[in-house]
Amino acid sequence: LIKGKMVQVSLRSPHSFLYVEGAVANTPVQRWVIEGASAAQFTQQGVDKDAFKIGDPVEVVANPSRSPNSNRARLIKITRTTDGKS
C-alpha cells in the first residue's frame, strides 16, 4: 500500500501512468510510477483525465516491480482518501 499524493497523470494507450509521491510502510517518501490500463479502459470504468487531480491524497494498491530498488508498480486499485473515489 502506497500512501501519498498524486503528482502527475498520463492517460494514454497502451498503458497509462500515474505518478504518486508517497511512502510504503516505514520507508521515506519517493516518487512512484504506477502503470495501469489504457485510457479507453479507464474511461469505461468511469475514470477520465479529471478524475484524479494533482495534489489529491491517494492510497494505491499495486504489484511492485520485480527489480530490486525500483519505484515502479502495476496498478490494482487507487483510492482518493478525501472522498473514497476509486
mmCIF file as gemmi writes it, N, C-alpha and C atoms, coordinates in Angstrom:
data_model
loop_
_atom_site.group_PDB
_atom_site.id
_atom_site.type_symbol
_atom_site.label_atom_id
_atom_site.label_alt_id
_atom_site.label_comp_id
_atom_site.label_asym_id
_atom_site.label_entity_id
_atom_site.label_seq_id
_atom_site.pdbx_PDB_ins_code
_atom_site.Cartn_x
_atom_site.Cartn_y
_atom_site.Cartn_z
_atom_site.occupancy
_atom_site.B_iso_or_equiv
_atom_site.pdbx_formal_charge
_atom_site.auth_seq_id
_atom_site.auth_asym_id
_atom_site.pdbx_PDB_model_num
ATOM 1 N N . LEU Axp A 1 ? 0.849 -1.191 0 1 0 ? 1 A 1
ATOM 2 C CA . LEU Axp A 1 ? 0 0 0 1 0 ? 1 A 1
ATOM 3 C C . LEU Axp A 1 ? 0.883 1.24 0 1 0 ? 1 A 1
ATOM 4 N N . ILE Axp A 2 ? 0.685 2.071 -1.007 1 0 ? 2 A 1
ATOM 5 C CA . ILE Axp A 2 ? 1.423 3.332 -1.107 1 0 ? 2 A 1
ATOM 6 C C . ILE Axp A 2 ? 0.476 4.447 -0.705 1 0 ? 2 A 1
ATOM 7 N N . LYS Axp A 3 ? 0.859 5.238 0.284 1 0 ? 3 A 1
ATOM 8 C CA . LYS Axp A 3 ? 0.055 6.383 0.72 1 0 ? 3 A 1
ATOM 9 C C . LYS Axp A 3 ? 0.806 7.647 0.347 1 0 ? 3 A 1
ATOM 10 N N . GLY Axp A 4 ? 0.132 8.54 -0.392 1 0 ? 4 A 1
ATOM 11 C CA . GLY Axp A 4 ? 0.804 9.756 -0.806 1 0 ? 4 A 1
ATOM 12 C C . GLY Axp A 4 ? -0.117 10.69 -1.548 1 0 ? 4 A 1
ATOM 13 N N . LYS Axp A 5 ? 0.475 11.477 -2.468 1 0 ? 5 A 1
ATOM 14 C CA . LYS Axp A 5 ? -0.322 12.434 -3.24 1 0 ? 5 A 1
ATOM 15 C C . LYS Axp A 5 ? -0.003 12.284 -4.722 1 0 ? 5 A 1
ATOM 16 N N . MET Axp A 6 ? -1.012 12.556 -5.54 1 0 ? 6 A 1
ATOM 17 C CA . MET Axp A 6 ? -0.88 12.474 -6.991 1 0 ? 6 A 1
ATOM 18 C C . MET Axp A 6 ? -0.021 13.64 -7.474 1 0 ? 6 A 1
ATOM 19 N N . VAL Axp A 7 ? 0.987 13.365 -8.296 1 0 ? 7 A 1
ATOM 20 C CA . VAL Axp A 7 ? 1.834 14.429 -8.819 1 0 ? 7 A 1
ATOM 21 C C . VAL Axp A 7 ? 1.765 14.543 -10.343 1 0 ? 7 A 1
ATOM 22 N N . GLN Axp A 8 ? 1.309 13.484 -11.032 1 0 ? 8 A 1
ATOM 23 C CA . GLN Axp A 8 ? 1.184 13.547 -12.487 1 0 ? 8 A 1
ATOM 24 C C . GLN Axp A 8 ? 0.268 12.414 -12.941 1 0 ? 8 A 1
ATOM 25 N N . VAL Axp A 9 ? -0.524 12.684 -13.992 1 0 ? 9 A 1
ATOM 26 C CA . VAL Axp A 9 ? -1.401 11.676 -14.577 1 0 ? 9 A 1
ATOM 27 C C . VAL Axp A 9 ? -1.169 11.667 -16.082 1 0 ? 9 A 1
ATOM 28 N N . SER Axp A 10 ? -0.919 10.5 -16.643 1 0 ? 10 A 1
ATOM 29 C CA . SER Axp A 10 ? -0.713 10.361 -18.082 1 0 ? 10 A 1
ATOM 30 C C . SER Axp A 10 ? -1.605 9.226 -18.579 1 0 ? 10 A 1
ATOM 31 N N . LEU Axp A 11 ? -2.824 9.571 -19.052 1 0 ? 11 A 1
ATOM 32 C CA . LEU Axp A 11 ? -3.742 8.57 -19.584 1 0 ? 11 A 1
ATOM 33 C C . LEU Axp A 11 ? -3.48 8.435 -21.074 1 0 ? 11 A 1
ATOM 34 N N . ARG Axp A 12 ? -3.062 7.238 -21.482 1 0 ? 12 A 1
ATOM 35 C CA . ARG Axp A 12 ? -2.725 7.004 -22.884 1 0 ? 12 A 1
ATOM 36 C C . ARG Axp A 12 ? -2.792 5.511 -23.18 1 0 ? 12 A 1
ATOM 37 N N . SER Axp A 13 ? -2.549 5.153 -24.423 1 0 ? 13 A 1
ATOM 38 C CA . SER Axp A 13 ? -2.529 3.754 -24.826 1 0 ? 13 A 1
ATOM 39 C C . SER Axp A 13 ? -1.105 3.379 -25.204 1 0 ? 13 A 1
ATOM 40 N N . PRO Axp A 14 ? -0.654 2.17 -24.986 1 0 ? 14 A 1
ATOM 41 C CA . PRO Axp A 14 ? -1.419 1.041 -24.492 1 0 ? 14 A 1
ATOM 42 C C . PRO Axp A 14 ? -1.557 1.002 -22.964 1 0 ? 14 A 1
ATOM 43 N N . HIS Axp A 15 ? -0.733 1.767 -22.227 1 0 ? 15 A 1
ATOM 44 C CA . HIS Axp A 15 ? -0.839 1.797 -20.764 1 0 ? 15 A 1
ATOM 45 C C . HIS Axp A 15 ? -0.784 3.229 -20.276 1 0 ? 15 A 1
ATOM 46 N N . SER Axp A 16 ? -1.529 3.495 -19.226 1 0 ? 16 A 1
ATOM 47 C CA . SER Axp A 16 ? -1.492 4.808 -18.589 1 0 ? 16 A 1
ATOM 48 C C . SER Axp A 16 ? -0.524 4.76 -17.422 1 0 ? 16 A 1
ATOM 49 N N . PHE Axp A 17 ? -0.061 5.948 -17.016 1 0 ? 17 A 1
ATOM 50 C CA . PHE Axp A 17 ? 0.863 6.028 -15.896 1 0 ? 17 A 1
ATOM 51 C C . PHE Axp A 17 ? 0.379 7.075 -14.903 1 0 ? 17 A 1
ATOM 52 N N . LEU Axp A 18 ? 0.397 6.704 -13.629 1 0 ? 18 A 1
ATOM 53 C CA . LEU Axp A 18 ? 0.06 7.609 -12.535 1 0 ? 18 A 1
ATOM 54 C C . LEU Axp A 18 ? 1.33 7.774 -11.716 1 0 ? 18 A 1
ATOM 55 N N . TYR Axp A 19 ? 1.65 9.006 -11.383 1 0 ? 19 A 1
ATOM 56 C CA . TYR Axp A 19 ? 2.862 9.295 -10.617 1 0 ? 19 A 1
ATOM 57 C C . TYR Axp A 19 ? 2.435 9.77 -9.237 1 0 ? 19 A 1
ATOM 58 N N . VAL Axp A 20 ? 2.903 9.08 -8.222 1 0 ? 20 A 1
ATOM 59 C CA . VAL Axp A 20 ? 2.497 9.348 -6.842 1 0 ? 20 A 1
ATOM 60 C C . VAL Axp A 20 ? 3.738 9.541 -5.986 1 0 ? 20 A 1
ATOM 61 N N . GLU Axp A 21 ? 3.764 10.633 -5.227 1 0 ? 21 A 1
ATOM 62 C CA . GLU Axp A 21 ? 4.818 10.811 -4.221 1 0 ? 21 A 1
ATOM 63 C C . GLU Axp A 21 ? 4.265 10.267 -2.921 1 0 ? 21 A 1
ATOM 64 N N . GLY Axp A 22 ? 4.879 9.195 -2.451 1 0 ? 22 A 1
ATOM 65 C CA . GLY Axp A 22 ? 4.355 8.575 -1.252 1 0 ? 22 A 1
ATOM 66 C C . GLY Axp A 22 ? 5.335 7.608 -0.647 1 0 ? 22 A 1
ATOM 67 N N . ALA Axp A 23 ? 4.876 6.983 0.426 1 0 ? 23 A 1
ATOM 68 C CA . ALA Axp A 23 ? 5.719 6.068 1.181 1 0 ? 23 A 1
ATOM 69 C C . ALA Axp A 23 ? 5.014 4.736 1.351 1 0 ? 23 A 1
ATOM 70 N N . VAL Axp A 24 ? 5.823 3.697 1.467 1 0 ? 24 A 1
ATOM 71 C CA . VAL Axp A 24 ? 5.341 2.359 1.756 1 0 ? 24 A 1
ATOM 72 C C . VAL Axp A 24 ? 5.861 1.996 3.132 1 0 ? 24 A 1
ATOM 73 N N . ALA Axp A 25 ? 4.951 1.626 4.028 1 0 ? 25 A 1
ATOM 74 C CA . ALA Axp A 25 ? 5.315 1.255 5.399 1 0 ? 25 A 1
ATOM 75 C C . ALA Axp A 25 ? 6.186 2.34 6.027 1 0 ? 25 A 1
ATOM 76 N N . ASN Axp A 26 ? 7.391 2.006 6.433 1 0 ? 26 A 1
ATOM 77 C CA . ASN Axp A 26 ? 8.263 2.969 7.118 1 0 ? 26 A 1
ATOM 78 C C . ASN Axp A 26 ? 9.392 3.477 6.23 1 0 ? 26 A 1
ATOM 79 N N . THR Axp A 27 ? 9.166 3.508 4.927 1 0 ? 27 A 1
ATOM 80 C CA . THR Axp A 27 ? 10.191 3.988 4.009 1 0 ? 27 A 1
ATOM 81 C C . THR Axp A 27 ? 10.045 5.498 3.807 1 0 ? 27 A 1
ATOM 82 N N . PRO Axp A 28 ? 11.099 6.163 3.331 1 0 ? 28 A 1
ATOM 83 C CA . PRO Axp A 28 ? 10.979 7.591 3.042 1 0 ? 28 A 1
ATOM 84 C C . PRO Axp A 28 ? 10.069 7.821 1.821 1 0 ? 28 A 1
ATOM 85 N N . VAL Axp A 29 ? 9.578 9.037 1.688 1 0 ? 29 A 1
ATOM 86 C CA . VAL Axp A 29 ? 8.728 9.4 0.556 1 0 ? 29 A 1
ATOM 87 C C . VAL Axp A 29 ? 9.55 9.32 -0.733 1 0 ? 29 A 1
ATOM 88 N N . GLN Axp A 30 ? 8.967 8.698 -1.746 1 0 ? 30 A 1
ATOM 89 C CA . GLN Axp A 30 ? 9.605 8.531 -3.049 1 0 ? 30 A 1
ATOM 90 C C . GLN Axp A 30 ? 8.562 8.788 -4.123 1 0 ? 30 A 1
ATOM 91 N N . ARG Axp A 31 ? 9.009 9.049 -5.349 1 0 ? 31 A 1
ATOM 92 C CA . ARG Axp A 31 ? 8.084 9.169 -6.477 1 0 ? 31 A 1
ATOM 93 C C . ARG Axp A 31 ? 7.891 7.783 -7.076 1 0 ? 31 A 1
ATOM 94 N N . TRP Axp A 32 ? 6.636 7.316 -7.088 1 0 ? 32 A 1
ATOM 95 C CA . TRP Axp A 32 ? 6.285 6.011 -7.621 1 0 ? 32 A 1
ATOM 96 C C . TRP Axp A 32 ? 5.671 6.171 -8.996 1 0 ? 32 A 1
ATOM 97 N N . VAL Axp A 33 ? 6.03 5.285 -9.91 1 0 ? 33 A 1
ATOM 98 C CA . VAL Axp A 33 ? 5.446 5.228 -11.245 1 0 ? 33 A 1
ATOM 99 C C . VAL Axp A 33 ? 4.512 4.019 -11.244 1 0 ? 33 A 1
ATOM 100 N N . ILE Axp A 34 ? 3.202 4.305 -11.352 1 0 ? 34 A 1
ATOM 101 C CA . ILE Axp A 34 ? 2.195 3.253 -11.301 1 0 ? 34 A 1
ATOM 102 C C . ILE Axp A 34 ? 1.631 3.056 -12.703 1 0 ? 34 A 1
ATOM 103 N N . GLU Axp A 35 ? 1.805 1.866 -13.259 1 0 ? 35 A 1
ATOM 104 C CA . GLU Axp A 35 ? 1.324 1.568 -14.604 1 0 ? 35 A 1
ATOM 105 C C . GLU Axp A 35 ? -0.06 0.951 -14.51 1 0 ? 35 A 1
ATOM 106 N N . GLY Axp A 36 ? -0.982 1.471 -15.342 1 0 ? 36 A 1
ATOM 107 C CA . GLY Axp A 36 ? -2.351 0.977 -15.318 1 0 ? 36 A 1
ATOM 108 C C . GLY Axp A 36 ? -2.886 0.689 -16.702 1 0 ? 36 A 1
ATOM 109 N N . ALA Axp A 37 ? -4.182 0.583 -16.787 1 0 ? 37 A 1
ATOM 110 C CA . ALA Axp A 37 ? -4.885 0.263 -18.032 1 0 ? 37 A 1
ATOM 111 C C . ALA Axp A 37 ? -4.76 1.399 -19.046 1 0 ? 37 A 1
ATOM 112 N N . SER Axp A 38 ? -5.233 1.149 -20.252 1 0 ? 38 A 1
ATOM 113 C CA . SER Axp A 38 ? -5.222 2.189 -21.282 1 0 ? 38 A 1
ATOM 114 C C . SER Axp A 38 ? -6.259 3.257 -20.953 1 0 ? 38 A 1
ATOM 115 N N . ALA Axp A 39 ? -6.147 4.4 -21.608 1 0 ? 39 A 1
ATOM 116 C CA . ALA Axp A 39 ? -7.1 5.497 -21.405 1 0 ? 39 A 1
ATOM 117 C C . ALA Axp A 39 ? -8.52 5.032 -21.701 1 0 ? 39 A 1
ATOM 118 N N . ALA Axp A 40 ? -8.706 4.25 -22.758 1 0 ? 40 A 1
ATOM 119 C CA . ALA Axp A 40 ? -10.036 3.762 -23.13 1 0 ? 40 A 1
ATOM 120 C C . ALA Axp A 40 ? -10.617 2.851 -22.046 1 0 ? 40 A 1
ATOM 121 N N . GLN Axp A 41 ? -9.794 1.971 -21.491 1 0 ? 41 A 1
ATOM 122 C CA . GLN Axp A 41 ? -10.268 1.079 -20.428 1 0 ? 41 A 1
ATOM 123 C C . GLN Axp A 41 ? -10.63 1.874 -19.176 1 0 ? 41 A 1
ATOM 124 N N . PHE Axp A 42 ? -9.813 2.877 -18.823 1 0 ? 42 A 1
ATOM 125 C CA . PHE Axp A 42 ? -10.136 3.713 -17.672 1 0 ? 42 A 1
ATOM 126 C C . PHE Axp A 42 ? -11.451 4.45 -17.898 1 0 ? 42 A 1
ATOM 127 N N . THR Axp A 43 ? -11.682 4.956 -19.099 1 0 ? 43 A 1
ATOM 128 C CA . THR Axp A 43 ? -12.926 5.675 -19.406 1 0 ? 43 A 1
ATOM 129 C C . THR Axp A 43 ? -14.126 4.767 -19.211 1 0 ? 43 A 1
ATOM 130 N N . GLN Axp A 44 ? -14.027 3.511 -19.629 1 0 ? 44 A 1
ATOM 131 C CA . GLN Axp A 44 ? -15.116 2.555 -19.436 1 0 ? 44 A 1
ATOM 132 C C . GLN Axp A 44 ? -15.409 2.323 -17.953 1 0 ? 44 A 1
ATOM 133 N N . GLN Axp A 45 ? -14.402 2.531 -17.116 1 0 ? 45 A 1
ATOM 134 C CA . GLN Axp A 45 ? -14.563 2.347 -15.668 1 0 ? 45 A 1
ATOM 135 C C . GLN Axp A 45 ? -14.939 3.652 -14.966 1 0 ? 45 A 1
ATOM 136 N N . GLY Axp A 46 ? -15.169 4.725 -15.745 1 0 ? 46 A 1
ATOM 137 C CA . GLY Axp A 46 ? -15.569 5.998 -15.166 1 0 ? 46 A 1
ATOM 138 C C . GLY Axp A 46 ? -14.418 6.871 -14.71 1 0 ? 46 A 1
ATOM 139 N N . VAL Axp A 47 ? -13.208 6.564 -15.163 1 0 ? 47 A 1
ATOM 140 C CA . VAL Axp A 47 ? -12.035 7.358 -14.796 1 0 ? 47 A 1
ATOM 141 C C . VAL Axp A 47 ? -11.556 8.093 -16.042 1 0 ? 47 A 1
ATOM 142 N N . ASP Axp A 48 ? -11.576 9.433 -15.981 1 0 ? 48 A 1
ATOM 143 C CA . ASP Axp A 48 ? -11.065 10.233 -17.098 1 0 ? 48 A 1
ATOM 144 C C . ASP Axp A 48 ? -9.978 11.154 -16.589 1 0 ? 48 A 1
ATOM 145 N N . LYS Axp A 49 ? -9.525 12.069 -17.447 1 0 ? 49 A 1
ATOM 146 C CA . LYS Axp A 49 ? -8.401 12.941 -17.076 1 0 ? 49 A 1
ATOM 147 C C . LYS Axp A 49 ? -8.716 13.853 -15.893 1 0 ? 49 A 1
ATOM 148 N N . ASP Axp A 50 ? -9.998 14.032 -15.575 1 0 ? 50 A 1
ATOM 149 C CA . ASP Axp A 50 ? -10.388 14.9 -14.468 1 0 ? 50 A 1
ATOM 150 C C . ASP Axp A 50 ? -10.709 14.135 -13.182 1 0 ? 50 A 1
ATOM 151 N N . ALA Axp A 51 ? -10.621 12.809 -13.205 1 0 ? 51 A 1
ATOM 152 C CA . ALA Axp A 51 ? -10.995 12.01 -12.031 1 0 ? 51 A 1
ATOM 153 C C . ALA Axp A 51 ? -10.029 12.218 -10.865 1 0 ? 51 A 1
ATOM 154 N N . PHE Axp A 52 ? -8.735 12.284 -11.159 1 0 ? 52 A 1
ATOM 155 C CA . PHE Axp A 52 ? -7.731 12.492 -10.123 1 0 ? 52 A 1
ATOM 156 C C . PHE Axp A 52 ? -6.92 13.724 -10.483 1 0 ? 52 A 1
ATOM 157 N N . LYS Axp A 53 ? -6.822 14.648 -9.561 1 0 ? 53 A 1
ATOM 158 C CA . LYS Axp A 53 ? -6.111 15.911 -9.784 1 0 ? 53 A 1
ATOM 159 C C . LYS Axp A 53 ? -4.75 15.885 -9.095 1 0 ? 53 A 1
ATOM 160 N N . ILE Axp A 54 ? -3.856 16.712 -9.595 1 0 ? 54 A 1
ATOM 161 C CA . ILE Axp A 54 ? -2.552 16.86 -8.973 1 0 ? 54 A 1
ATOM 162 C C . ILE Axp A 54 ? -2.762 17.351 -7.537 1 0 ? 54 A 1
ATOM 163 N N . GLY Axp A 55 ? -2.096 16.701 -6.609 1 0 ? 55 A 1
ATOM 164 C CA . GLY Axp A 55 ? -2.219 17.064 -5.199 1 0 ? 55 A 1
ATOM 165 C C . GLY Axp A 55 ? -3.245 16.247 -4.43 1 0 ? 55 A 1
ATOM 166 N N . ASP Axp A 56 ? -4.098 15.483 -5.127 1 0 ? 56 A 1
ATOM 167 C CA . ASP Axp A 56 ? -5.08 14.639 -4.423 1 0 ? 56 A 1
ATOM 168 C C . ASP Axp A 56 ? -4.365 13.618 -3.554 1 0 ? 56 A 1
ATOM 169 N N . PRO Axp A 57 ? -4.792 13.475 -2.288 1 0 ? 57 A 1
ATOM 170 C CA . PRO Axp A 57 ? -4.229 12.419 -1.452 1 0 ? 57 A 1
ATOM 171 C C . PRO Axp A 57 ? -4.802 11.076 -1.898 1 0 ? 57 A 1
ATOM 172 N N . VAL Axp A 58 ? -3.934 10.084 -2.092 1 0 ? 58 A 1
ATOM 173 C CA . VAL Axp A 58 ? -4.371 8.788 -2.602 1 0 ? 58 A 1
ATOM 174 C C . VAL Axp A 58 ? -3.721 7.64 -1.836 1 0 ? 58 A 1
ATOM 175 N N . GLU Axp A 59 ? -4.39 6.494 -1.916 1 0 ? 59 A 1
ATOM 176 C CA . GLU Axp A 59 ? -3.829 5.236 -1.457 1 0 ? 59 A 1
ATOM 177 C C . GLU Axp A 59 ? -3.835 4.31 -2.663 1 0 ? 59 A 1
ATOM 178 N N . VAL Axp A 60 ? -2.706 3.679 -2.934 1 0 ? 60 A 1
ATOM 179 C CA . VAL Axp A 60 ? -2.558 2.83 -4.114 1 0 ? 60 A 1
ATOM 180 C C . VAL Axp A 60 ? -2.225 1.407 -3.678 1 0 ? 60 A 1
ATOM 181 N N . VAL Axp A 61 ? -3 0.463 -4.181 1 0 ? 61 A 1
ATOM 182 C CA . VAL Axp A 61 ? -2.686 -0.95 -4.031 1 0 ? 61 A 1
ATOM 183 C C . VAL Axp A 61 ? -2.114 -1.379 -5.372 1 0 ? 61 A 1
ATOM 184 N N . ALA Axp A 62 ? -0.896 -1.925 -5.362 1 0 ? 62 A 1
ATOM 185 C CA . ALA Axp A 62 ? -0.226 -2.266 -6.616 1 0 ? 62 A 1
ATOM 186 C C . ALA Axp A 62 ? 0.735 -3.429 -6.418 1 0 ? 62 A 1
ATOM 187 N N . ASN Axp A 63 ? 1.028 -4.098 -7.521 1 0 ? 63 A 1
ATOM 188 C CA . ASN Axp A 63 ? 2.062 -5.132 -7.516 1 0 ? 63 A 1
ATOM 189 C C . ASN Axp A 63 ? 3.394 -4.457 -7.797 1 0 ? 63 A 1
ATOM 190 N N . PRO Axp A 64 ? 4.351 -4.565 -6.891 1 0 ? 64 A 1
ATOM 191 C CA . PRO Axp A 64 ? 5.648 -3.909 -7.113 1 0 ? 64 A 1
ATOM 192 C C . PRO Axp A 64 ? 6.451 -4.582 -8.218 1 0 ? 64 A 1
ATOM 193 N N . SER Axp A 65 ? 7.366 -3.83 -8.778 1 0 ? 65 A 1
ATOM 194 C CA . SER Axp A 65 ? 8.288 -4.353 -9.78 1 0 ? 65 A 1
ATOM 195 C C . SER Axp A 65 ? 9.137 -5.454 -9.158 1 0 ? 65 A 1
ATOM 196 N N . ARG Axp A 66 ? 9.56 -6.386 -9.997 1 0 ? 66 A 1
ATOM 197 C CA . ARG Axp A 66 ? 10.447 -7.452 -9.511 1 0 ? 66 A 1
ATOM 198 C C . ARG Axp A 66 ? 11.886 -6.989 -9.409 1 0 ? 66 A 1
ATOM 199 N N . SER Axp A 67 ? 12.187 -5.85 -10.014 1 0 ? 67 A 1
ATOM 200 C CA . SER Axp A 67 ? 13.551 -5.314 -9.945 1 0 ? 67 A 1
ATOM 201 C C . SER Axp A 67 ? 13.8 -4.711 -8.572 1 0 ? 67 A 1
ATOM 202 N N . PRO Axp A 68 ? 14.903 -5.07 -7.945 1 0 ? 68 A 1
ATOM 203 C CA . PRO Axp A 68 ? 15.198 -4.501 -6.626 1 0 ? 68 A 1
ATOM 204 C C . PRO Axp A 68 ? 15.374 -2.988 -6.706 1 0 ? 68 A 1
ATOM 205 N N . ASN Axp A 69 ? 14.934 -2.302 -5.694 1 0 ? 69 A 1
ATOM 206 C CA . ASN Axp A 69 ? 15.061 -0.848 -5.567 1 0 ? 69 A 1
ATOM 207 C C . ASN Axp A 69 ? 14.332 -0.065 -6.655 1 0 ? 69 A 1
ATOM 208 N N . SER Axp A 70 ? 13.362 -0.677 -7.315 1 0 ? 70 A 1
ATOM 209 C CA . SER Axp A 70 ? 12.58 0.008 -8.342 1 0 ? 70 A 1
ATOM 210 C C . SER Axp A 70 ? 11.371 0.678 -7.711 1 0 ? 70 A 1
ATOM 211 N N . ASN Axp A 71 ? 11.013 1.844 -8.219 1 0 ? 71 A 1
ATOM 212 C CA . ASN Axp A 71 ? 9.835 2.576 -7.736 1 0 ? 71 A 1
ATOM 213 C C . ASN Axp A 71 ? 8.702 2.466 -8.748 1 0 ? 71 A 1
ATOM 214 N N . ARG Axp A 72 ? 8.582 1.324 -9.395 1 0 ? 72 A 1
ATOM 215 C CA . ARG Axp A 72 ? 7.534 1.09 -10.371 1 0 ? 72 A 1
ATOM 216 C C . ARG Axp A 72 ? 6.61 -0.004 -9.849 1 0 ? 72 A 1
ATOM 217 N N . ALA Axp A 73 ? 5.332 0.077 -10.25 1 0 ? 73 A 1
ATOM 218 C CA . ALA Axp A 73 ? 4.376 -0.935 -9.824 1 0 ? 73 A 1
ATOM 219 C C . ALA Axp A 73 ? 3.218 -1.001 -10.811 1 0 ? 73 A 1
ATOM 220 N N . ARG Axp A 74 ? 2.472 -2.114 -10.784 1 0 ? 74 A 1
ATOM 221 C CA . ARG Axp A 74 ? 1.294 -2.294 -11.624 1 0 ? 74 A 1
ATOM 222 C C . ARG Axp A 74 ? 0.055 -2.049 -10.777 1 0 ? 74 A 1
ATOM 223 N N . LEU Axp A 75 ? -0.808 -1.158 -11.242 1 0 ? 75 A 1
ATOM 224 C CA . LEU Axp A 75 ? -1.989 -0.741 -10.503 1 0 ? 75 A 1
ATOM 225 C C . LEU Axp A 75 ? -2.985 -1.875 -10.302 1 0 ? 75 A 1
ATOM 226 N N . ILE Axp A 76 ? -3.449 -2.001 -9.082 1 0 ? 76 A 1
ATOM 227 C CA . ILE Axp A 76 ? -4.58 -2.866 -8.772 1 0 ? 76 A 1
ATOM 228 C C . ILE Axp A 76 ? -5.77 -1.979 -8.423 1 0 ? 76 A 1
ATOM 229 N N . LYS Axp A 77 ? -5.558 -1.015 -7.507 1 0 ? 77 A 1
ATOM 230 C CA . LYS Axp A 77 ? -6.644 -0.12 -7.103 1 0 ? 77 A 1
ATOM 231 C C . LYS Axp A 77 ? -6.049 1.182 -6.596 1 0 ? 77 A 1
ATOM 232 N N . ILE Axp A 78 ? -6.705 2.285 -6.948 1 0 ? 78 A 1
ATOM 233 C CA . ILE Axp A 78 ? -6.312 3.592 -6.419 1 0 ? 78 A 1
ATOM 234 C C . ILE Axp A 78 ? -7.548 4.236 -5.808 1 0 ? 78 A 1
ATOM 235 N N . THR Axp A 79 ? -7.379 4.847 -4.648 1 0 ? 79 A 1
ATOM 236 C CA . THR Axp A 79 ? -8.485 5.475 -3.945 1 0 ? 79 A 1
ATOM 237 C C . THR Axp A 79 ? -8.073 6.866 -3.485 1 0 ? 79 A 1
ATOM 238 N N . ARG Axp A 80 ? -8.914 7.871 -3.797 1 0 ? 80 A 1
ATOM 239 C CA . ARG Axp A 80 ? -8.698 9.219 -3.264 1 0 ? 80 A 1
ATOM 240 C C . ARG Axp A 80 ? -9.232 9.205 -1.847 1 0 ? 80 A 1
ATOM 241 N N . THR Axp A 81 ? -8.397 9.54 -0.874 1 0 ? 81 A 1
ATOM 242 C CA . THR Axp A 81 ? -8.77 9.391 0.53 1 0 ? 81 A 1
ATOM 243 C C . THR Axp A 81 ? -9.746 10.444 1.027 1 0 ? 81 A 1
ATOM 244 N N . THR Axp A 82 ? -9.885 11.569 0.322 1 0 ? 82 A 1
ATOM 245 C CA . THR Axp A 82 ? -10.783 12.614 0.785 1 0 ? 82 A 1
ATOM 246 C C . THR Axp A 82 ? -12.254 12.238 0.634 1 0 ? 82 A 1
ATOM 247 N N . ASP Axp A 83 ? -12.581 11.444 -0.418 1 0 ? 83 A 1
ATOM 248 C CA . ASP Axp A 83 ? -13.99 11.104 -0.643 1 0 ? 83 A 1
ATOM 249 C C . ASP Axp A 83 ? -14.231 9.646 -1 1 0 ? 83 A 1
ATOM 250 N N . GLY Axp A 84 ? -13.185 8.822 -1.046 1 0 ? 84 A 1
ATOM 251 C CA . GLY Axp A 84 ? -13.344 7.415 -1.339 1 0 ? 84 A 1
ATOM 252 C C . GLY Axp A 84 ? -13.467 7.046 -2.808 1 0 ? 84 A 1
ATOM 253 N N . LYS Axp A 85 ? -13.325 8.028 -3.729 1 0 ? 85 A 1
ATOM 254 C CA . LYS Axp A 85 ? -13.389 7.738 -5.168 1 0 ? 85 A 1
ATOM 255 C C . LYS Axp A 85 ? -12.292 6.748 -5.509 1 0 ? 85 A 1
ATOM 256 N N . SER Axp A 86 ? -12.668 5.671 -6.233 1 0 ? 86 A 1
ATOM 257 C CA . SER Axp A 86 ? -11.661 4.681 -6.636 1 0 ? 86 A 1
ATOM 258 C C . SER Axp A 86 ? -11.971 4.165 -8.022 1 0 ? 86 A 1
